[in-house]
Short mmCIF file of C-alpha atoms in Angstrom, two decimals:
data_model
loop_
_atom_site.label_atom_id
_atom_site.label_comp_id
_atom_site.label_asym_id
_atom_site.label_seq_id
_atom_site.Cartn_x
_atom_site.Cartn_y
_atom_site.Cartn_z
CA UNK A 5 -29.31 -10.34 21.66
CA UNK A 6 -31.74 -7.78 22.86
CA UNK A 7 -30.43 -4.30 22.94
CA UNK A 8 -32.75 -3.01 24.94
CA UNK A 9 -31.93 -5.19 27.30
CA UNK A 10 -28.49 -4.91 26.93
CA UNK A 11 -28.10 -1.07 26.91
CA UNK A 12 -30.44 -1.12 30.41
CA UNK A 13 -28.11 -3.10 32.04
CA UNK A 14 -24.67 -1.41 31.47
CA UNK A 15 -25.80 2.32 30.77
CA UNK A 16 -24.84 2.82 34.25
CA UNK A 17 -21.35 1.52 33.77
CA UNK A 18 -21.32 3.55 30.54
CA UNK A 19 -22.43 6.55 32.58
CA UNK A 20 -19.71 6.19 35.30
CA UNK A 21 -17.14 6.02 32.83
CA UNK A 22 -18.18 9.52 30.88
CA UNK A 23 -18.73 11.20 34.28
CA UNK A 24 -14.83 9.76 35.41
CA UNK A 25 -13.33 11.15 32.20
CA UNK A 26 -15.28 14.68 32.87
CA UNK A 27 -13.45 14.98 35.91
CA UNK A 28 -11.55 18.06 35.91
CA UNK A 29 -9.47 17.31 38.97
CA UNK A 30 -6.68 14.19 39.05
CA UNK A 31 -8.11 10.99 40.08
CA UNK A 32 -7.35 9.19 42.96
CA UNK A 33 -6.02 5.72 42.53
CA UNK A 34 -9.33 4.00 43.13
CA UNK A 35 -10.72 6.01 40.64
CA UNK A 36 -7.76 5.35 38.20
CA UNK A 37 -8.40 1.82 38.54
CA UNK A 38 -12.21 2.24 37.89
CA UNK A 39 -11.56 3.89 34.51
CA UNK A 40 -9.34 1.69 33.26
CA UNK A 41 -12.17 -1.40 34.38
CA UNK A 42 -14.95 0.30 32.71
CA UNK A 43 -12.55 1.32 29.76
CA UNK A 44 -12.10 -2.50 29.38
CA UNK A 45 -15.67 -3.70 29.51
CA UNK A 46 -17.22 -0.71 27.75
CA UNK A 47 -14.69 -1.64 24.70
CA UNK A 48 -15.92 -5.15 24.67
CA UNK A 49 -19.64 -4.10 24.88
CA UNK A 50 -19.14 -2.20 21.78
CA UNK A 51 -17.31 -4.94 20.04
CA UNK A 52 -20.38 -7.13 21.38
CA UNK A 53 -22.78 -4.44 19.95
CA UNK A 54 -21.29 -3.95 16.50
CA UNK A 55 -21.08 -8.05 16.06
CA UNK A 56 -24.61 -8.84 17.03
CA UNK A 57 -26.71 -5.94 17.54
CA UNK A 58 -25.15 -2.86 15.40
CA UNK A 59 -27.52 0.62 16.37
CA UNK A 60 -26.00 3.66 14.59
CA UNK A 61 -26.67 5.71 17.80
CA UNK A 62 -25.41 3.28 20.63
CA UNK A 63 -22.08 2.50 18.73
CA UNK A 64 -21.41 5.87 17.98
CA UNK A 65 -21.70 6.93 21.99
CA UNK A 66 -19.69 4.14 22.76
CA UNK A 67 -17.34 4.36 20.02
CA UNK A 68 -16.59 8.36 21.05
CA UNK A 69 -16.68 6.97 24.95
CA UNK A 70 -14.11 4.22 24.29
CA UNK A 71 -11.43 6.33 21.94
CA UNK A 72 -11.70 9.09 25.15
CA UNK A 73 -11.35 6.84 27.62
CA UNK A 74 -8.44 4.96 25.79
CA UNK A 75 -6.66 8.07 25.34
CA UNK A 76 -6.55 9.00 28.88
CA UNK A 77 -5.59 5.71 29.75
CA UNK A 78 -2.79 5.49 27.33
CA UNK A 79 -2.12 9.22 27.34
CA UNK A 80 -1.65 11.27 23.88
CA UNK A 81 1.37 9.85 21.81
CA UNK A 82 3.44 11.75 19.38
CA UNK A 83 5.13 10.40 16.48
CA UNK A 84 8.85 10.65 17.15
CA UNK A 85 11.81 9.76 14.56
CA UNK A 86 12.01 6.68 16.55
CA UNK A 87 8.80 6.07 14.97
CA UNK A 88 10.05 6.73 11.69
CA UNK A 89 12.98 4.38 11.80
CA UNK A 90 10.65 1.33 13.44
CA UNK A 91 8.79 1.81 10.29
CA UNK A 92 11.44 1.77 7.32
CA UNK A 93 13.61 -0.55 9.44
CA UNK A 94 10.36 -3.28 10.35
CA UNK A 95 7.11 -2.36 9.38
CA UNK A 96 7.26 -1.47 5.91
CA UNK A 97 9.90 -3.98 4.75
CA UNK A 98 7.82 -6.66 6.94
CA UNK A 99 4.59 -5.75 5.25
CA UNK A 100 5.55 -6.08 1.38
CA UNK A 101 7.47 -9.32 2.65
CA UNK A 102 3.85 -11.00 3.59
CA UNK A 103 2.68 -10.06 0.63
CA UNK A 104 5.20 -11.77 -1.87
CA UNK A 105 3.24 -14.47 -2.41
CA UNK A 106 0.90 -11.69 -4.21
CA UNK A 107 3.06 -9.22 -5.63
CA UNK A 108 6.03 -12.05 -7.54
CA UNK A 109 3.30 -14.14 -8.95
CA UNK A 110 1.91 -10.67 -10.57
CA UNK A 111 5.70 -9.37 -11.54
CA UNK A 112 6.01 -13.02 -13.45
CA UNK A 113 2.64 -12.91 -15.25
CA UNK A 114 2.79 -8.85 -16.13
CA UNK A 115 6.32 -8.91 -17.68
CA UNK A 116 5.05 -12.48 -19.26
CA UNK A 117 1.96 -10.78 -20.94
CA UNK A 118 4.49 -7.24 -21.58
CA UNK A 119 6.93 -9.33 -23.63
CA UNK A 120 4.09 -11.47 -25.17
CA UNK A 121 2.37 -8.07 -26.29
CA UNK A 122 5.67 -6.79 -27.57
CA UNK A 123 6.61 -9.92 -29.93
CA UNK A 124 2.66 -9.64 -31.16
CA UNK A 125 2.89 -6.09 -31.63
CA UNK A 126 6.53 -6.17 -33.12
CA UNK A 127 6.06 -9.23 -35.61
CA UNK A 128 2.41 -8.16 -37.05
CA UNK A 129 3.18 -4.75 -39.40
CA UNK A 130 -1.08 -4.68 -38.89
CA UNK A 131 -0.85 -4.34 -35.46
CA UNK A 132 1.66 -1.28 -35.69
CA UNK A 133 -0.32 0.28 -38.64
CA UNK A 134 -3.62 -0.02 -36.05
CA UNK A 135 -0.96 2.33 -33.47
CA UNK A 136 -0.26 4.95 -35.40
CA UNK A 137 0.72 5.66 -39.01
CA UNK A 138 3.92 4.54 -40.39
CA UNK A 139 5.28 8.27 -40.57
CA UNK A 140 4.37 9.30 -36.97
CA UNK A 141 5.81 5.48 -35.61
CA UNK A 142 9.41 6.46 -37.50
CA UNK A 143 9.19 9.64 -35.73
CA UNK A 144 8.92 7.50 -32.63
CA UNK A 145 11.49 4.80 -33.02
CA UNK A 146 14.44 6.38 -35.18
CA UNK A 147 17.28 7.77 -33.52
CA UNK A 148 16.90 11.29 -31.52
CA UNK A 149 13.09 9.55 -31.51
CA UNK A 150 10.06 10.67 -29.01
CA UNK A 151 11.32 7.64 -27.55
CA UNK A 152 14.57 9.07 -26.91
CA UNK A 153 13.92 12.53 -26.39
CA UNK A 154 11.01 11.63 -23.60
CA UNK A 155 13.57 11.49 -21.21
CA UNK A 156 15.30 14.54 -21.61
CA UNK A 157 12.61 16.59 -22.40
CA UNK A 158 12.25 18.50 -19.50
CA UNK A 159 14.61 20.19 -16.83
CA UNK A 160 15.71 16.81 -15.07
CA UNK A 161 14.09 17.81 -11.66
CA UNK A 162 11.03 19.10 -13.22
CA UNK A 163 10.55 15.32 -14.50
CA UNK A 164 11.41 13.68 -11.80
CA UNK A 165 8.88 15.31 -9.79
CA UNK A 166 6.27 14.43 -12.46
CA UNK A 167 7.37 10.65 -12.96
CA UNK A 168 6.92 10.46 -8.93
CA UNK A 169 3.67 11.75 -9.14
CA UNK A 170 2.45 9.61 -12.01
CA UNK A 171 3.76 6.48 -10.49
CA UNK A 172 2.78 7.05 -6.90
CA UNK A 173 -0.69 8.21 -8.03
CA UNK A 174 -0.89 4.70 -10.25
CA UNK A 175 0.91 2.99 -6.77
CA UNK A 176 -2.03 4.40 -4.58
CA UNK A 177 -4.42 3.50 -7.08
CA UNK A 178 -3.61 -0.13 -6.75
CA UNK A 179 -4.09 -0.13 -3.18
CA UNK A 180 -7.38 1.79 -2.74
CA UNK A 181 -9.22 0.03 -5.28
CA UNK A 182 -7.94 -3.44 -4.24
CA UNK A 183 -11.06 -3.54 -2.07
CA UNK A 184 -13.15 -3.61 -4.89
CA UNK A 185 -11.92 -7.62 -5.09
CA UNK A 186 -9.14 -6.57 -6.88
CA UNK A 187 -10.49 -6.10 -10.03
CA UNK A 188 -9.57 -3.25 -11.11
CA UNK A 189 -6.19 -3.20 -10.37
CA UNK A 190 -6.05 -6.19 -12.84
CA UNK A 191 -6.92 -3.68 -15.24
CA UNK A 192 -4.50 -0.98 -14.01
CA UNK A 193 -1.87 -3.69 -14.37
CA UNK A 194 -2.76 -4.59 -17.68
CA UNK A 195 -2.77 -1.05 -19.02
CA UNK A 196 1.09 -1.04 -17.91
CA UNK A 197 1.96 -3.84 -19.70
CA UNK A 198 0.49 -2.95 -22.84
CA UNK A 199 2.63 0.17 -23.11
CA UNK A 200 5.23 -1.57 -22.07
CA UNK A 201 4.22 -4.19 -24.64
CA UNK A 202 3.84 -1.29 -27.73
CA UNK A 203 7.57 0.12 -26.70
CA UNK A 204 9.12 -3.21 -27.11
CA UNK A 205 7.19 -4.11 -30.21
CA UNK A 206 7.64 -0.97 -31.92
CA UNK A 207 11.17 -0.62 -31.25
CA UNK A 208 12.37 -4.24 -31.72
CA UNK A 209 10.44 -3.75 -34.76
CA UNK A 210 12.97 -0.96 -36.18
CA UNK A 211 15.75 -3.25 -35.03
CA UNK A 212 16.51 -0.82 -31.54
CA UNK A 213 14.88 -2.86 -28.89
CA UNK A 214 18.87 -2.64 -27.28
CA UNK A 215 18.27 1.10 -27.73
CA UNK A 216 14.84 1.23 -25.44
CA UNK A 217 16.23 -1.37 -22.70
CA UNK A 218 18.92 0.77 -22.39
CA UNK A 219 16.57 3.53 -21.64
CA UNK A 220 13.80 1.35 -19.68
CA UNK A 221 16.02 -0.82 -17.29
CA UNK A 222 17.56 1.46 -15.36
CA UNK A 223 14.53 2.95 -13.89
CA UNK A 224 12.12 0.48 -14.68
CA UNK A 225 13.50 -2.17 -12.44
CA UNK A 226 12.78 -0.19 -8.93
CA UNK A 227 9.56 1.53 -10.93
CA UNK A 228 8.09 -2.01 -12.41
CA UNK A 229 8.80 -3.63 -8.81
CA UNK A 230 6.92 -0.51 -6.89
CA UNK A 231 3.82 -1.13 -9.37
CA UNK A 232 4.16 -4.79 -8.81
CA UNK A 233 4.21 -4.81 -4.87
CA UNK A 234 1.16 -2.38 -4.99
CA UNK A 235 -0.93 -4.29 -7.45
CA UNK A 236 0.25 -7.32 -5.49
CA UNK A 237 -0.69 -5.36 -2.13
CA UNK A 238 -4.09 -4.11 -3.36
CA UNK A 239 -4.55 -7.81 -4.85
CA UNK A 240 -4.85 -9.23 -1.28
CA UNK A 241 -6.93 -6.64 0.41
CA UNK A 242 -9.65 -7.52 -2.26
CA UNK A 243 -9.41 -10.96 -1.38
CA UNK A 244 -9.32 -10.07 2.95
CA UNK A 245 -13.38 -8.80 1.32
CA UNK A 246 -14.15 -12.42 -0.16
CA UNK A 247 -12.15 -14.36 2.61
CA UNK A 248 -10.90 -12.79 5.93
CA UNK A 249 -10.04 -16.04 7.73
CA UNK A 250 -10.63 -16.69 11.52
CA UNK A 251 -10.80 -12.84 11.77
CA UNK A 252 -14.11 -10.80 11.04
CA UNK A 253 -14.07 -9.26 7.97
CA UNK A 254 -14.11 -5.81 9.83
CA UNK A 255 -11.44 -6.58 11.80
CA UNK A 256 -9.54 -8.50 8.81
CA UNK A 257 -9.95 -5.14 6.38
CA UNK A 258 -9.06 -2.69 9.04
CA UNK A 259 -5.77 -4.73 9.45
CA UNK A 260 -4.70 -5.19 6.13
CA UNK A 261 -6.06 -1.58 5.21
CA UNK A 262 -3.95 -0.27 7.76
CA UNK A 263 -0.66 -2.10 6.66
CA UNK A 264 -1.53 -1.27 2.92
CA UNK A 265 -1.74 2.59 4.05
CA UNK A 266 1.96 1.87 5.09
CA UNK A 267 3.02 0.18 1.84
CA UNK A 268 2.26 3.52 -0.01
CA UNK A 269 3.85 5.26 2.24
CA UNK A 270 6.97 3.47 1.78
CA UNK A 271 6.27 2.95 -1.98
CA UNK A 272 6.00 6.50 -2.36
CA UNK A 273 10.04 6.63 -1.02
CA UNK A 274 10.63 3.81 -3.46
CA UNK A 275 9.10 5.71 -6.27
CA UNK A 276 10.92 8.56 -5.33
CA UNK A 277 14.25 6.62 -6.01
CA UNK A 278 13.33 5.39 -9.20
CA UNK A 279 12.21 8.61 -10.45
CA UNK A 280 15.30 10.54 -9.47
CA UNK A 281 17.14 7.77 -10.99
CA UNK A 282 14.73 8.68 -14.08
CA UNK A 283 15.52 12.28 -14.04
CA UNK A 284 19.07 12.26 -14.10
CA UNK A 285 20.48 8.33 -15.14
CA UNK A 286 18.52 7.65 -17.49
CA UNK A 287 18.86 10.38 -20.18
CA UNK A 288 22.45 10.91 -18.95
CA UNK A 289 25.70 10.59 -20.96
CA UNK A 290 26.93 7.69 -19.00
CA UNK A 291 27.46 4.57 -21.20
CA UNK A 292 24.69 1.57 -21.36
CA UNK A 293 25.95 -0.73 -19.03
CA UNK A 294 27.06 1.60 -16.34
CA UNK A 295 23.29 3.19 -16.33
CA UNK A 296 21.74 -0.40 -16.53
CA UNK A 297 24.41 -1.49 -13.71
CA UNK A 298 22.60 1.61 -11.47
CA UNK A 299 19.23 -0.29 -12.19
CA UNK A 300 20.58 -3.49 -10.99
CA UNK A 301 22.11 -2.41 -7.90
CA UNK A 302 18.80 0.18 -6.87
CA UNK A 303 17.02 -3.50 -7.53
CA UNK A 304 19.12 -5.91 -5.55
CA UNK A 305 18.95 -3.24 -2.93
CA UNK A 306 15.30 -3.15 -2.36
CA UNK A 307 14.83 -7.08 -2.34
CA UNK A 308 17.73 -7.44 -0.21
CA UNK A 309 16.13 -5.09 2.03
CA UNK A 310 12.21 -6.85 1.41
CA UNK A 311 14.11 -10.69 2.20
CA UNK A 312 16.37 -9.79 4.52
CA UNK A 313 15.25 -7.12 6.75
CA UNK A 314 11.53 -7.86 5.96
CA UNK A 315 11.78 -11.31 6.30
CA UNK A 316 13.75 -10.66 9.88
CA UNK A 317 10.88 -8.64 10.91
CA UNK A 318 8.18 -10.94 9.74
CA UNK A 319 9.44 -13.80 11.38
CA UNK A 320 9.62 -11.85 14.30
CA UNK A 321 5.62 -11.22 14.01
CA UNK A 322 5.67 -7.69 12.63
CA UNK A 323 2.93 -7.13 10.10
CA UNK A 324 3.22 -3.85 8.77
CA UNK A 325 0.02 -2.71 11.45
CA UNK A 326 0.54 -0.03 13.71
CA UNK A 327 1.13 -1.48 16.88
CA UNK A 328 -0.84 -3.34 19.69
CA UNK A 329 -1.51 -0.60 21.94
CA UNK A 330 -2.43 1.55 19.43
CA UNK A 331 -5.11 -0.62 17.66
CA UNK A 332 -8.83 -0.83 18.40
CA UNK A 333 -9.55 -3.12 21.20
CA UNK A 334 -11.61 -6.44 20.00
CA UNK A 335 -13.22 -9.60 21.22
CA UNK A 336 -11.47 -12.75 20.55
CA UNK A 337 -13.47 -14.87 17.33
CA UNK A 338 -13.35 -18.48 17.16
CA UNK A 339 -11.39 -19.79 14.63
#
């Protein structure tokens, strides 16, 4: 395409349109229906400009033109709580629903290589002695351990809001850096499961490894599944980069970027739960299987809600994206 060409013959149109949305009065209807024409066609010329011709200058101008233009068209939308619920209640539960078929295969093959790493670490007394010495792992492992004490170390809602922090920071991690083909959330993954790995070695290694599920499972089930859906998340947008489909990769990575961006989001209420659960269930009084049976329950709750409301809302074409009107508008690609 020549852009020379190109920009000569609609800079009039483009014109028209800037001098329509500097009007101070209201428009009449004509004019109404003029703006939202030029809106149209000046939002495909810049979809036609960034896929065959992309100038820094000219795509800027029209990319400033078309979000004013779209705003007075639309008119300026707040967020309401109506918003709020549409998310929790469709978009977020629809979004990690799509991406099961990223997020279980990593759950299976992370807790696979976690209890792998803990029968290596917990049958091979060279292994442990490469840890730490054999004084400082007692001090770990025996009863009233750093294993032990860890959660009750701190004021219970002082730790909670540290554990959230920690996790959602990992969670977000996941999902930025999934771009990067994925690769290093692989590692952040992996760095999970080996200290998952060393706490079930070391501990089924002093003959407690009841002792530290009893401690691990109640939170860990929500907190493990938070990481997974993340990694699982962030796993797909790095491979939208290598293959986007019938969509262009710009348009494929905005999409999936965007419904990621909501995943944390809701992760970050997720993680929220498992910390408080953390905080105060974990290190409390209550007997094994009651604080395990909390686990369980905070578990079945959030795949019920993934399957069944998520699955509802998926079927029913949500994606986790904002919605239609508020996306950018595109040219159709061939498939």
């Amino acid at each position: 395409m020549d852009l020379d060409v190109f920009v000569s013959a609609h800079r009039a149109e483009w014109d028209r349109l800037e001098a329509l949305l500097r009007r101070r009065r209201r428009l009449t209807g004509a004019e109404a229906d003029e703006l939202v024409a030029l809106y149209q066609r000046t939002a495909t010329h810049l979809s036609v400009i960034q896929s065959s011709a992309p100038d820094p200058q000219i795509t800027g101008r029209l990319s400033r033109l078309v979000a004013r233009a779209r705003s007075a068209v639309t008119g300026t939308r707040r967020a309401s709580w109506h918003d709020v619920a549409r998310f929790f209640a469709h978009g977020f539960p629809a979004a990690v629903y799509r991406s099961r078929r990223w997020w279980t295969p990593a759950a299976l093959l992370s807790t696979v290589t976690a209890v792998l790493l803990g029968w290596w670490i917990g049958t091979h007394p060279e292994v442990q002695s490469a840890i730490a010495a054999p004084g400082a792992l007692r001090d770990m492992t025996r009863p009233g351990g750093e294993y032990e004490t860890y959660y009750s170390s701190h004021p219970a809602a002082a730790f909670a809001a540290q554990v959230w922090t920690n996790n959602a920071q990992a969670a977000a991690m996941c999902l930025v850096l999934g771009v990067f083909l994925g690769l290093p959330v692989l590692w952040i993954l992996f760095e999970n499961m080996l200290n998952l790995g060393v706490g079930i070695g070391l501990m089924s290694s002093a003959g407690r490894l009841d002792t530290f599920l009893g401690l691990i499972l109640p939170h860990g089930l929500l907190e493990l599944t938070a990481v997974f859906v993340a990694a699982g998340t962030g796993l797909r947008l790095g491979w939208t980069v290598i293959d986007p489909g019938p969509r262009s990769r710009r348009t494929a990575l905005a999409e999936e970027g965007r419904a990621a961006l909501g995943i944390a989001i809701g992760l970050a209420l997720v993680l929220f739960v498992s910390g408080v659960i953390e905080a105060f269930v974990t290190p409390s009084g209550l007997p094994t299987w009651a604080r395990i049976g909390v686990g369980v329950v905070a578990e079945l709750a959030f795949l019920a809600y993934v399957y069944v409301l998520g699955g509802h809302a998926a079927r029913a074409g949500d994606t986790g994206d904002v919605e239609a009107a508020e996306r950018s508008a595109t040219v159709p690609t061939a498939a």
